JSON list of C-alpha atoms and ligand atoms in Angstrom, two decimals:
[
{"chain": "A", "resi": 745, "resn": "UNK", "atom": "CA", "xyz": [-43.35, 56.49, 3.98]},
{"chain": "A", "resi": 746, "resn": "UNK", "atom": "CA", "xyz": [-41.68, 54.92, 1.29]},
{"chain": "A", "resi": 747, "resn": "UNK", "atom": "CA", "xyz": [-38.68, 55.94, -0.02]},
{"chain": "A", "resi": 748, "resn": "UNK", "atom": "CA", "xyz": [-38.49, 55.52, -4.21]},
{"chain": "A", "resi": 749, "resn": "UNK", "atom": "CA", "xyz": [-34.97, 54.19, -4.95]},
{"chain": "A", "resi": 750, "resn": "UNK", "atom": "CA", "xyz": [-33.31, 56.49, -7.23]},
{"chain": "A", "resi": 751, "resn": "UNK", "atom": "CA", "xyz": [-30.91, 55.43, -10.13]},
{"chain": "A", "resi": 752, "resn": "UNK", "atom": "CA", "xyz": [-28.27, 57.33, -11.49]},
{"chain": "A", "resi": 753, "resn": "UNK", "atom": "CA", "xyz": [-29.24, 57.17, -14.81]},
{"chain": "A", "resi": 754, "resn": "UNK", "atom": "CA", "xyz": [-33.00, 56.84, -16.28]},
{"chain": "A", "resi": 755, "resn": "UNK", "atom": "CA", "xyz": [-34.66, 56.59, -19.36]},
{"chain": "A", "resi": 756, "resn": "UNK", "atom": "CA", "xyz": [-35.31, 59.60, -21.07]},
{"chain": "A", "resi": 757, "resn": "UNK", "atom": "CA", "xyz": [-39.15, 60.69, -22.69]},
{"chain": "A", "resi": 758, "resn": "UNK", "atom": "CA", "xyz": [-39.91, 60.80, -26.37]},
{"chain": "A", "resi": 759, "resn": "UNK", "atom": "CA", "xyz": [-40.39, 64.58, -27.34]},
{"chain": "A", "resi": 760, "resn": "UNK", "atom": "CA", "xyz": [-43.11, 63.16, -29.82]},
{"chain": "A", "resi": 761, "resn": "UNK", "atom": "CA", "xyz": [-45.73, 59.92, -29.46]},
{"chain": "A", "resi": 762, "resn": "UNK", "atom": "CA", "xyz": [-44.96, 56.17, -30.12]},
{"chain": "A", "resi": 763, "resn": "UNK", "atom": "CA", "xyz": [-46.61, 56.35, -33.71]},
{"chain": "A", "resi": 764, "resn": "UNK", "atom": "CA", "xyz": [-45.30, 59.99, -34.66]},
{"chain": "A", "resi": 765, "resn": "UNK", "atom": "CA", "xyz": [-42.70, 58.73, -36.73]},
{"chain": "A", "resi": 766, "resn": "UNK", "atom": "CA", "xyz": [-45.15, 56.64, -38.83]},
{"chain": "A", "resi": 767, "resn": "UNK", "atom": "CA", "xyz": [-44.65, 55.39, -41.41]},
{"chain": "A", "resi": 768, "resn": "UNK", "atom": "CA", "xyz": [-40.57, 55.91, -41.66]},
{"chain": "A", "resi": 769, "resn": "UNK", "atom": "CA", "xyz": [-40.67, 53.99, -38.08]},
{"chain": "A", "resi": 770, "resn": "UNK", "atom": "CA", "xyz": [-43.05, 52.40, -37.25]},
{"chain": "A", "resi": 771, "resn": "UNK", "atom": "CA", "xyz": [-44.99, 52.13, -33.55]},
{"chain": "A", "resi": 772, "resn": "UNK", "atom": "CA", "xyz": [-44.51, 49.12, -32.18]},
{"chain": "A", "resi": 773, "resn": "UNK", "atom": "CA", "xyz": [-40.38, 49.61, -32.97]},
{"chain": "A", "resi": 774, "resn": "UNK", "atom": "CA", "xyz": [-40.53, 52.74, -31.55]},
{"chain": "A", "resi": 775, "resn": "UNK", "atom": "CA", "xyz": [-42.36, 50.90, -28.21]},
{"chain": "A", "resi": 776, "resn": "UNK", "atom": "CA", "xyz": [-39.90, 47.89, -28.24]},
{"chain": "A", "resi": 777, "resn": "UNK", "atom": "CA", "xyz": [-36.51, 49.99, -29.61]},
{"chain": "A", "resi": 778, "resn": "UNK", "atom": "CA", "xyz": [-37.19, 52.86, -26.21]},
{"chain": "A", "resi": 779, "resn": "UNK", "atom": "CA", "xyz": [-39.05, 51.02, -23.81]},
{"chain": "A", "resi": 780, "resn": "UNK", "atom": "CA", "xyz": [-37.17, 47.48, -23.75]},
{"chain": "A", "resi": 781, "resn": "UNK", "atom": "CA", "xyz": [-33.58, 48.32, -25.94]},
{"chain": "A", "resi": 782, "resn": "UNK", "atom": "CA", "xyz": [-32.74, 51.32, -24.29]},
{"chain": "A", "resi": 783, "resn": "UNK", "atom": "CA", "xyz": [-34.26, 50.59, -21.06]},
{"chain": "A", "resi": 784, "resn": "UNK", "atom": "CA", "xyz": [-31.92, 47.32, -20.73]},
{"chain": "A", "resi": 785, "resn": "UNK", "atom": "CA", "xyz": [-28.88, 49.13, -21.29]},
{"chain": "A", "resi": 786, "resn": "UNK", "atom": "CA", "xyz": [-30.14, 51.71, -18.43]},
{"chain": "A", "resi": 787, "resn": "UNK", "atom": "CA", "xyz": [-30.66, 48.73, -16.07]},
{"chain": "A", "resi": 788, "resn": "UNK", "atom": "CA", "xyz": [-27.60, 46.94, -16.81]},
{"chain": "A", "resi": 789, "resn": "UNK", "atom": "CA", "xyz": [-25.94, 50.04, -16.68]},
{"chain": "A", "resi": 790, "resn": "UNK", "atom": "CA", "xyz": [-27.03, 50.97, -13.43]},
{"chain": "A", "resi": 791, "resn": "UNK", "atom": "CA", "xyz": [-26.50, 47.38, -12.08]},
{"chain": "A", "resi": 792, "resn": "UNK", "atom": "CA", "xyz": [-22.82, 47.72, -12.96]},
{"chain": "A", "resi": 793, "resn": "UNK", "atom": "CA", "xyz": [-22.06, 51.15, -11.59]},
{"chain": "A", "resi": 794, "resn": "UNK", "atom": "CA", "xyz": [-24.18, 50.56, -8.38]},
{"chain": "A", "resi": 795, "resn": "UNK", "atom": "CA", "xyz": [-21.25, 49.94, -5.83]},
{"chain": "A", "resi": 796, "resn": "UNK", "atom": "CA", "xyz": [-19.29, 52.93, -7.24]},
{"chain": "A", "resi": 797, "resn": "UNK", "atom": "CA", "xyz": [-21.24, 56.18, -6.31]},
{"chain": "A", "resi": 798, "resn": "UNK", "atom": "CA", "xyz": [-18.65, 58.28, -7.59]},
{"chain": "A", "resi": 799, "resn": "UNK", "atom": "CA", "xyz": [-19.29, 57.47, -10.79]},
{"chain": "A", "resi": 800, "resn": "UNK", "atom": "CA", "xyz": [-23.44, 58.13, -9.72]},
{"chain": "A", "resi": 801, "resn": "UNK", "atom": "CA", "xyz": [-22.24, 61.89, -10.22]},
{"chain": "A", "resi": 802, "resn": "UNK", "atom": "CA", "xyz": [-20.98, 61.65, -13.81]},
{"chain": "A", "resi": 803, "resn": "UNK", "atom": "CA", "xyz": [-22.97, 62.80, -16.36]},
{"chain": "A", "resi": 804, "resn": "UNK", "atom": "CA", "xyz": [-23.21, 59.59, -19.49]},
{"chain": "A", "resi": 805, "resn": "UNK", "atom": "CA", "xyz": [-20.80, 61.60, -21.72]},
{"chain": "A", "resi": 806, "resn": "UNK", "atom": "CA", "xyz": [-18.21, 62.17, -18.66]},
{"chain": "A", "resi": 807, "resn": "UNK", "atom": "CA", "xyz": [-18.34, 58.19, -17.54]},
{"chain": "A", "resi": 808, "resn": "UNK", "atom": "CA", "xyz": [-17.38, 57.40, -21.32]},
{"chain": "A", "resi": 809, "resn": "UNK", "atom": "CA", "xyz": [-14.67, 59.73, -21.68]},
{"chain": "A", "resi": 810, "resn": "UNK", "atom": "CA", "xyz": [-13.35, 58.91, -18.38]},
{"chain": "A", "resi": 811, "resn": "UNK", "atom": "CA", "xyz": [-13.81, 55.26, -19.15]},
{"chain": "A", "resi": 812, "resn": "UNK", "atom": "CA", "xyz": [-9.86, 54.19, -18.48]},
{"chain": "A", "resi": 813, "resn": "UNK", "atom": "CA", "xyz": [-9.13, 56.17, -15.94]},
{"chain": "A", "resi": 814, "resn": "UNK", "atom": "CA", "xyz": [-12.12, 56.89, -13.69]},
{"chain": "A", "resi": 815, "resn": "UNK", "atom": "CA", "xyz": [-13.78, 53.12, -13.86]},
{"chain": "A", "resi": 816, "resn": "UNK", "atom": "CA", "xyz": [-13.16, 50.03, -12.23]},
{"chain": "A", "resi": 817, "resn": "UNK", "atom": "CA", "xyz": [-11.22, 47.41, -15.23]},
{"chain": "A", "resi": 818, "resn": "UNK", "atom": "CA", "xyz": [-13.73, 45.13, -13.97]},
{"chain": "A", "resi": 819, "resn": "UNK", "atom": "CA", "xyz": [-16.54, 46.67, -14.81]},
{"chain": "A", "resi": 820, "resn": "UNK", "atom": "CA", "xyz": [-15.17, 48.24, -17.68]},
{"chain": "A", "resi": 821, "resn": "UNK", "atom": "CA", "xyz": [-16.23, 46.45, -20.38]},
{"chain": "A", "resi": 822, "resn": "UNK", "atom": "CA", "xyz": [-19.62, 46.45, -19.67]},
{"chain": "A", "resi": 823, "resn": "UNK", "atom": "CA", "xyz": [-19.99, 50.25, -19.04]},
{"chain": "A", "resi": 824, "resn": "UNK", "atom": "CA", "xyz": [-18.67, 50.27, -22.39]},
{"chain": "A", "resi": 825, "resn": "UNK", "atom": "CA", "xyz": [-20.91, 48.15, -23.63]},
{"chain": "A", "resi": 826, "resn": "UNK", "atom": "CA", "xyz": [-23.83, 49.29, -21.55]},
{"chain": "A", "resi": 827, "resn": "UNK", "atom": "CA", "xyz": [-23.35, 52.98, -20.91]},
{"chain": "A", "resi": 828, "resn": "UNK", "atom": "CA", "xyz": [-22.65, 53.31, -24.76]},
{"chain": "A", "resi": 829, "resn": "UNK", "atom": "CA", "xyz": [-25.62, 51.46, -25.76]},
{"chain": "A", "resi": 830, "resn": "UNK", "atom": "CA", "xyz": [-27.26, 54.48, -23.40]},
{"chain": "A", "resi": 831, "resn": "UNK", "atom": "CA", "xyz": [-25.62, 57.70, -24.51]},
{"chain": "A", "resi": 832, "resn": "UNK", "atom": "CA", "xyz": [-25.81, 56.61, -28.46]},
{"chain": "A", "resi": 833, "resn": "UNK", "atom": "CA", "xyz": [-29.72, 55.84, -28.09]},
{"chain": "A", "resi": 834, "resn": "UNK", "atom": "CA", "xyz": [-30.34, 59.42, -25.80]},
{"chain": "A", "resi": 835, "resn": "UNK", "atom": "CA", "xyz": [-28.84, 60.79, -28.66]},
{"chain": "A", "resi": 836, "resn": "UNK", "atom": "CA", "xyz": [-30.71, 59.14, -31.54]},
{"chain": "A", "resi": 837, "resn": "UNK", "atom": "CA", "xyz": [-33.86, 59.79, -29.47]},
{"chain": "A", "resi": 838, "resn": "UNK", "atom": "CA", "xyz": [-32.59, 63.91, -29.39]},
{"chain": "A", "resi": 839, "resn": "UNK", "atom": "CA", "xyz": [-32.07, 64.21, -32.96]},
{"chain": "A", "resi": 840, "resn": "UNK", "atom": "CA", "xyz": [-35.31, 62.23, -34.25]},
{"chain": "A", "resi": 841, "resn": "UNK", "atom": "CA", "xyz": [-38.57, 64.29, -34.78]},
{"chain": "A", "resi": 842, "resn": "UNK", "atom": "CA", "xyz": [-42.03, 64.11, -36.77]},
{"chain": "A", "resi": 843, "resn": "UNK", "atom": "CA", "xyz": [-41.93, 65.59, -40.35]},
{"chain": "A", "resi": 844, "resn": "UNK", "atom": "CA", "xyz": [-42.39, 68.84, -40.41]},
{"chain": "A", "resi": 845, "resn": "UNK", "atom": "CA", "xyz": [-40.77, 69.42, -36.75]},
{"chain": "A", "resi": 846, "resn": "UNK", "atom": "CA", "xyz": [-37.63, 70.81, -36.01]},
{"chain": "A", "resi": 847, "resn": "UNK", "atom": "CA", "xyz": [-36.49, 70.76, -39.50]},
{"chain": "A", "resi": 848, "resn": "UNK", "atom": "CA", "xyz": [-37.01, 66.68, -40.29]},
{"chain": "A", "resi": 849, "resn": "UNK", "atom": "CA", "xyz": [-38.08, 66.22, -43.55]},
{"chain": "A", "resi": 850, "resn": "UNK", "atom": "CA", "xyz": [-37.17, 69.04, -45.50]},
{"chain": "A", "resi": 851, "resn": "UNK", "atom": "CA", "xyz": [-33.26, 70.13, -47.38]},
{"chain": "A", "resi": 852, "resn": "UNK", "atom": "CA", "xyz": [-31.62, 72.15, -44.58]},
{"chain": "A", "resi": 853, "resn": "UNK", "atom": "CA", "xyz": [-30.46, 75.40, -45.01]},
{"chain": "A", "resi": 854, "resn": "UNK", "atom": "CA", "xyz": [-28.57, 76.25, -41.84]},
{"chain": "A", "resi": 855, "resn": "UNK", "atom": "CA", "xyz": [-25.00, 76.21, -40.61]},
{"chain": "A", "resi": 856, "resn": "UNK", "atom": "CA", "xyz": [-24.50, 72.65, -40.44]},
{"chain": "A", "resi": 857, "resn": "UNK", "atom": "CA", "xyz": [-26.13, 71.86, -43.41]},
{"chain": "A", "resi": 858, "resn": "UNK", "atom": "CA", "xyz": [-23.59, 74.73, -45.26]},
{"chain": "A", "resi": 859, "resn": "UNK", "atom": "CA", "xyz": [-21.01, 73.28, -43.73]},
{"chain": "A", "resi": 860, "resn": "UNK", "atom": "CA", "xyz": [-21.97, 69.57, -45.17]},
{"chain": "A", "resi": 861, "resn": "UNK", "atom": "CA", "xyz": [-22.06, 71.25, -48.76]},
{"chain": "A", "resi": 862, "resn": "UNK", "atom": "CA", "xyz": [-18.51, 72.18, -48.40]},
{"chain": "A", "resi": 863, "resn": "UNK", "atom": "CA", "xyz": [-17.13, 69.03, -46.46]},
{"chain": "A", "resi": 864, "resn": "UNK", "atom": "CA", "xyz": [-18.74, 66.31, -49.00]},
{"chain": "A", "resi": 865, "resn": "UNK", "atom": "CA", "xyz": [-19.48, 68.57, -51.98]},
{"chain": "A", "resi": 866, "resn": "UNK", "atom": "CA", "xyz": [-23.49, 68.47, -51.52]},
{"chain": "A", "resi": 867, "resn": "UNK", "atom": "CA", "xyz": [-25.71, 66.95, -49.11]},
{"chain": "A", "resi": 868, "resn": "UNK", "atom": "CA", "xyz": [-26.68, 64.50, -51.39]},
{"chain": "A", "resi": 869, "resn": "UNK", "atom": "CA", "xyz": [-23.17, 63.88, -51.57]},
{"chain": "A", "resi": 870, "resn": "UNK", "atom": "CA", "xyz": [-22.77, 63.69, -47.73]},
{"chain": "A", "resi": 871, "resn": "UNK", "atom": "CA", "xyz": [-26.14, 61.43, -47.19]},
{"chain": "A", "resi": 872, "resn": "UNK", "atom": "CA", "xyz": [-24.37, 58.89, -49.81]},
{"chain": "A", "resi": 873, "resn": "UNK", "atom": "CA", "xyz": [-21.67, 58.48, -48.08]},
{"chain": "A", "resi": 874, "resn": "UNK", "atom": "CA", "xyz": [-23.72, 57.71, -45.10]},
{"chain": "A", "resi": 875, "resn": "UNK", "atom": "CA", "xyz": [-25.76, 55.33, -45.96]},
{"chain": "A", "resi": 876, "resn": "UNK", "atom": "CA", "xyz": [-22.86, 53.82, -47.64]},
{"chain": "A", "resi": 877, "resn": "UNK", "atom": "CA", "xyz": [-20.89, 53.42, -44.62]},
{"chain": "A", "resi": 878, "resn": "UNK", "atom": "CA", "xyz": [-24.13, 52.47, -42.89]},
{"chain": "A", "resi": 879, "resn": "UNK", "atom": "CA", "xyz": [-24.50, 49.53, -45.39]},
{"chain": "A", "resi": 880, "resn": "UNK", "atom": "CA", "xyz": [-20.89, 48.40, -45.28]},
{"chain": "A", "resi": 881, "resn": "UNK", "atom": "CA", "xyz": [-21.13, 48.23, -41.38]},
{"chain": "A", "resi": 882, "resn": "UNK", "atom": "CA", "xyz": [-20.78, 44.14, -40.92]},
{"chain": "A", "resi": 883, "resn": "UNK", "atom": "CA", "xyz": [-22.74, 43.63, -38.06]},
{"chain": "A", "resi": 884, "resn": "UNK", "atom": "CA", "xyz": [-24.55, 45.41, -35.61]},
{"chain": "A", "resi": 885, "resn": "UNK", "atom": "CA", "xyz": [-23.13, 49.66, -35.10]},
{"chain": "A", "resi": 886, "resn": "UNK", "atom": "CA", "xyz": [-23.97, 53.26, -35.26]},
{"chain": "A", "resi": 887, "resn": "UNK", "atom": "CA", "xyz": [-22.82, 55.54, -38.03]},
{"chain": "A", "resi": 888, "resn": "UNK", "atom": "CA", "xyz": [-22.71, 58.78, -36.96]},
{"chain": "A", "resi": 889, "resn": "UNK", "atom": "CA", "xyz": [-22.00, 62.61, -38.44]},
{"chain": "A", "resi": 890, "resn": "UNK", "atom": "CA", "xyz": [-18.81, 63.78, -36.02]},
{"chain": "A", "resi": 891, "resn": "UNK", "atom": "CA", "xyz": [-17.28, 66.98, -35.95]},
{"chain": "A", "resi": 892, "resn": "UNK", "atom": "CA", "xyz": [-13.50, 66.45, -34.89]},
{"chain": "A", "resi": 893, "resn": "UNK", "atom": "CA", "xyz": [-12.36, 69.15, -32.65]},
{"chain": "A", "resi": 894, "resn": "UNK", "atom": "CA", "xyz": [-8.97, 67.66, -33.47]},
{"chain": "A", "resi": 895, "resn": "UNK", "atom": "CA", "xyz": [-8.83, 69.03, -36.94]},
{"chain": "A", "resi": 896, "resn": "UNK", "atom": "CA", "xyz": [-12.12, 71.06, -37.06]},
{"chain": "A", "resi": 897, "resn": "UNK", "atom": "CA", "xyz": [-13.62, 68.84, -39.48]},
{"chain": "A", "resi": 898, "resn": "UNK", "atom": "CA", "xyz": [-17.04, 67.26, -40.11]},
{"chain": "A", "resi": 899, "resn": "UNK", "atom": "CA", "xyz": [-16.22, 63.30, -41.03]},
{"chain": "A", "resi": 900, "resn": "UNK", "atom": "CA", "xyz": [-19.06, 60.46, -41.32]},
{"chain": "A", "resi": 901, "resn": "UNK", "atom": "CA", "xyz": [-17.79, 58.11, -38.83]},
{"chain": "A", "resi": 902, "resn": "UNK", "atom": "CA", "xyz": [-18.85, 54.02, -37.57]},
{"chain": "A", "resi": 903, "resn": "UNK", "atom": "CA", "xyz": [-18.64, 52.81, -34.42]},
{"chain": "A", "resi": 904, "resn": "UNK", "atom": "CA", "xyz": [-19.10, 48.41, -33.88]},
{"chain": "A", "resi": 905, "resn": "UNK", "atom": "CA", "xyz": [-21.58, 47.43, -31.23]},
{"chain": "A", "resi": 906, "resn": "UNK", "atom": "CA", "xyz": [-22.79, 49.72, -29.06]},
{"chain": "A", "resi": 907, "resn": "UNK", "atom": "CA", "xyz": [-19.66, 51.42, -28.82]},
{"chain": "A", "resi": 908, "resn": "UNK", "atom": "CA", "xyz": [-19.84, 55.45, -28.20]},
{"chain": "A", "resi": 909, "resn": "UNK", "atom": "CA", "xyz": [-17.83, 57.94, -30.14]},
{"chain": "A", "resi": 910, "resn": "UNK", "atom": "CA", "xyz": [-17.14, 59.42, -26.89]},
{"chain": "A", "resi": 911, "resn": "UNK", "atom": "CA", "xyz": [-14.67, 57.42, -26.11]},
{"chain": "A", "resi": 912, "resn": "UNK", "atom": "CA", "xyz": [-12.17, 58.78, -29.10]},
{"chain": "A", "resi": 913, "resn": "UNK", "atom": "CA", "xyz": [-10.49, 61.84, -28.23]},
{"chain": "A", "resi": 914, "resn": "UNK", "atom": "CA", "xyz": [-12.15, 64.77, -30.11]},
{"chain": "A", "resi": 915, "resn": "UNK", "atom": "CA", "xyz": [-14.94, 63.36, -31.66]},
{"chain": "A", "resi": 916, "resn": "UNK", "atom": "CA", "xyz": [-18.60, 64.42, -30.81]},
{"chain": "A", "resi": 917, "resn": "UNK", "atom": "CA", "xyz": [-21.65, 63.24, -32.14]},
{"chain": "A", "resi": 918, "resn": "UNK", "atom": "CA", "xyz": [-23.56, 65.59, -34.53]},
{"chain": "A", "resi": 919, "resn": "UNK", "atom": "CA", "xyz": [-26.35, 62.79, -34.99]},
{"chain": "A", "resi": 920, "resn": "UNK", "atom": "CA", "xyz": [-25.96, 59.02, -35.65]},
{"chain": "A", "resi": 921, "resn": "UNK", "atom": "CA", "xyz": [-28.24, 56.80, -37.04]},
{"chain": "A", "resi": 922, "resn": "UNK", "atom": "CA", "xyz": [-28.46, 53.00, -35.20]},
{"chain": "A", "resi": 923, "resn": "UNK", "atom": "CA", "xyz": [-28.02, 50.10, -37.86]},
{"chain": "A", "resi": 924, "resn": "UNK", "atom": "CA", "xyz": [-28.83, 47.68, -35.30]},
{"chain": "A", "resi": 925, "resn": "UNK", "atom": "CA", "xyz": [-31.71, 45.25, -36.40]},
{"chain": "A", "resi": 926, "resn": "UNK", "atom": "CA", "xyz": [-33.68, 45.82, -33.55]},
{"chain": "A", "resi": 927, "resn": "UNK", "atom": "CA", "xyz": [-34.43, 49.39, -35.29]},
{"chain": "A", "resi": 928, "resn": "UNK", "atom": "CA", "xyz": [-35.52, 48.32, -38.55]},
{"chain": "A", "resi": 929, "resn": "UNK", "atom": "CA", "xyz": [-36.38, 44.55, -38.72]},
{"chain": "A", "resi": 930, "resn": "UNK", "atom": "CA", "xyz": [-40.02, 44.74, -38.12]},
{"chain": "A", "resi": 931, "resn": "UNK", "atom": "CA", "xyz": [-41.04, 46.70, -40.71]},
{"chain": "A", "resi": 932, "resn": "UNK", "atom": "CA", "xyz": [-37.62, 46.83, -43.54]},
{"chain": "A", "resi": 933, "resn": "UNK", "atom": "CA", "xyz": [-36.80, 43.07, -43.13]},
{"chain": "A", "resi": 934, "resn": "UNK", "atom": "CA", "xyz": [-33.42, 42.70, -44.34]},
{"chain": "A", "resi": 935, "resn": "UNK", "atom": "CA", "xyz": [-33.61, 46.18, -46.17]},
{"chain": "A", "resi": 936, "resn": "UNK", "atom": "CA", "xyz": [-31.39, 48.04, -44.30]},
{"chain": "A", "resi": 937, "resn": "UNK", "atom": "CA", "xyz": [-30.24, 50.55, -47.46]},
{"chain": "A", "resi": 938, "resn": "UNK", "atom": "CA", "xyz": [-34.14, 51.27, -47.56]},
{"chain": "A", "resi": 939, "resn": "UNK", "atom": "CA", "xyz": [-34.27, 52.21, -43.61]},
{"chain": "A", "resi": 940, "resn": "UNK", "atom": "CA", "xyz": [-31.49, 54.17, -44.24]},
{"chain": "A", "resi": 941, "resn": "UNK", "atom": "CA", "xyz": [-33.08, 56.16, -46.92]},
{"chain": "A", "resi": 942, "resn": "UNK", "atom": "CA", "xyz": [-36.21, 56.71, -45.10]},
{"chain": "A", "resi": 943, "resn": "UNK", "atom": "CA", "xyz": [-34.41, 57.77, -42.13]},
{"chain": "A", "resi": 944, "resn": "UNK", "atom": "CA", "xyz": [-33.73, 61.25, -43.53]},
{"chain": "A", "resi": 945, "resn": "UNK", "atom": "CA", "xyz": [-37.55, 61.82, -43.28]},
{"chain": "A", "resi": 946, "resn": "UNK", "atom": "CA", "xyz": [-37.68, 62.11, -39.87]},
{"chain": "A", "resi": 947, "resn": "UNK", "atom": "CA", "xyz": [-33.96, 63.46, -39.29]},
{"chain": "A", "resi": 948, "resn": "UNK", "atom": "CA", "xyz": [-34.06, 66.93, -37.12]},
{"chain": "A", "resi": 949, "resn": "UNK", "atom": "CA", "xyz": [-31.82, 69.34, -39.21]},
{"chain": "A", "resi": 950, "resn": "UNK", "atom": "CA", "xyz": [-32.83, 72.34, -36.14]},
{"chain": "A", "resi": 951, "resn": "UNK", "atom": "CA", "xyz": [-31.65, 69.99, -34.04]},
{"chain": "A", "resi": 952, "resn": "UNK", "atom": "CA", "xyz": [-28.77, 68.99, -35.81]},
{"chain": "A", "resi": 953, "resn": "UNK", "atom": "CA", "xyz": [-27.21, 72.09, -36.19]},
{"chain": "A", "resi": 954, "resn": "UNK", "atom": "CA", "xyz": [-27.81, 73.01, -32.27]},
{"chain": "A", "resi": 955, "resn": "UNK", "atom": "CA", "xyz": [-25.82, 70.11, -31.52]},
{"chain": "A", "resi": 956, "resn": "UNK", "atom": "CA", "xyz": [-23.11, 71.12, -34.26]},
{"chain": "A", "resi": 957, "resn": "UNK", "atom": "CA", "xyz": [-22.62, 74.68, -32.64]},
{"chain": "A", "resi": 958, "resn": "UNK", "atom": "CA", "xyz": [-22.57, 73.08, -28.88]},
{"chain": "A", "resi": 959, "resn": "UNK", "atom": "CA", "xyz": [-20.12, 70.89, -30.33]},
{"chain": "A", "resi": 960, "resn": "UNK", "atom": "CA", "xyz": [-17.55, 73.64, -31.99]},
{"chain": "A", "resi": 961, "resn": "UNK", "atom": "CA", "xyz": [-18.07, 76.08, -28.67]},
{"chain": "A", "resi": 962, "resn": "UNK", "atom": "CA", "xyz": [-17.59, 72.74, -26.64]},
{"chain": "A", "resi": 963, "resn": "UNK", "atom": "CA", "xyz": [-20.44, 73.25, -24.62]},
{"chain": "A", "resi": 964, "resn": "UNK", "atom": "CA", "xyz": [-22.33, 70.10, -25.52]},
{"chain": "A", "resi": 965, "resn": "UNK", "atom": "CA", "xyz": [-21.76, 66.66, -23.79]},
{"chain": "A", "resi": 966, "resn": "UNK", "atom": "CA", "xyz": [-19.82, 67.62, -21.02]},
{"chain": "B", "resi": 1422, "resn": "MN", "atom": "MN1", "xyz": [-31.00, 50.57, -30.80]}
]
């Protein structure tokens, strides 16, 4: 009998199919961006941690926050790099859904999206400012929606690279959105500020706001 090697960390299923997201992204992104993007940084990942099984029992958020004190300096730069690149696309993948599911494509109405009135002044206000920051990102990065459990606040937030919000004391992801070219390219060209606006579309706002109350009862990414 054959025993299957297990990894500690694998690549997570879509909810929804390759061409669900059609047209705001497009199939064959969705194929490459899942099955090769965030599959490499599960393989390199693994590769990296795979003479440490200690760090086999951390969950993706815990190996990030723990990142200077529970792993190796010399492989810390590319579980940074690596493990990031993994926890920012599970996320993405967690707060993306077809129109019409889960809240994506439609004006929220829920706690979060209450909450985003009163932070920015209106959402429209709030998904300026985002795709603002998204647009001024030089290079490749994630811009995300934090809430700070350092001040209790809800901030729009970059990161460079593939680096994770997880590794700044307090912050936690409500949903990001990756500017990397590898997740527009194919079908916006250069026109990131149009991805970015067509991104909303499919944008989980049920979702969203789960994540928002894990985050505030600090239940979520542990
Ligand atoms: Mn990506």
């Amino acid at each position: 009998m054959q025993t299957a090697l297990t990894y500690p960390f694998q690549l997570p299923e879509l909810a929804f199919d390759y061409n669900a997201l059609e047209p705001f992204i497009d199939e064959t992104t969705m194929h490459l961006h899942h099955e090769k993007h965030h599959q490499s940084y599960i393989v390199e990942l693994n590769e990296a941690i795979k003479d440490y099984p200690l760090l086999h029992e951390l969950s993706i958020e815990a190996l990030l926050r723990k990142l200077d004190t529970a792993v190796p300096e010399r492989i810390r730069l590319v579980v940074k790099n690596q493990g990031g690149g993994h926890a920012n696309h599970q996320m993405f993948w967690k707060v993306i859904r077809p129109p019409g599911v889960s809240g994506a494509g439609s004006d929220p109405s829920n706690a979060l999206a209450r909450d985003v009135t009163s932070t920015f002044g209106s959402l429209d206000n709030f998904k300026k400012e985002f795709e603002k920051t998204a647009v001024n990102l030089f290079g490749s990065g994630w811009v995300f929606l934090v809430y700070d459990s350092n001040d209790r606040r809800l901030k729009v937030h970059s990161t460079a690279n593939q680096d994770s919000v997880l590794l700044e004391t307090g912050l936690g992801a409500i949903f990001g959105n990756d500017v990397w070219e590898h997740a527009y390219y194919l079908k916006y060209n250069n026109g990131r500020a149009e991805y970015l606006h067509a991104w909303w579309s499919v944008l989980a706002w049920d979702i969203a706001d789960e994540r928002y109350t894990g985050l505030k009862n600090g239940t979520l990414g542990k």
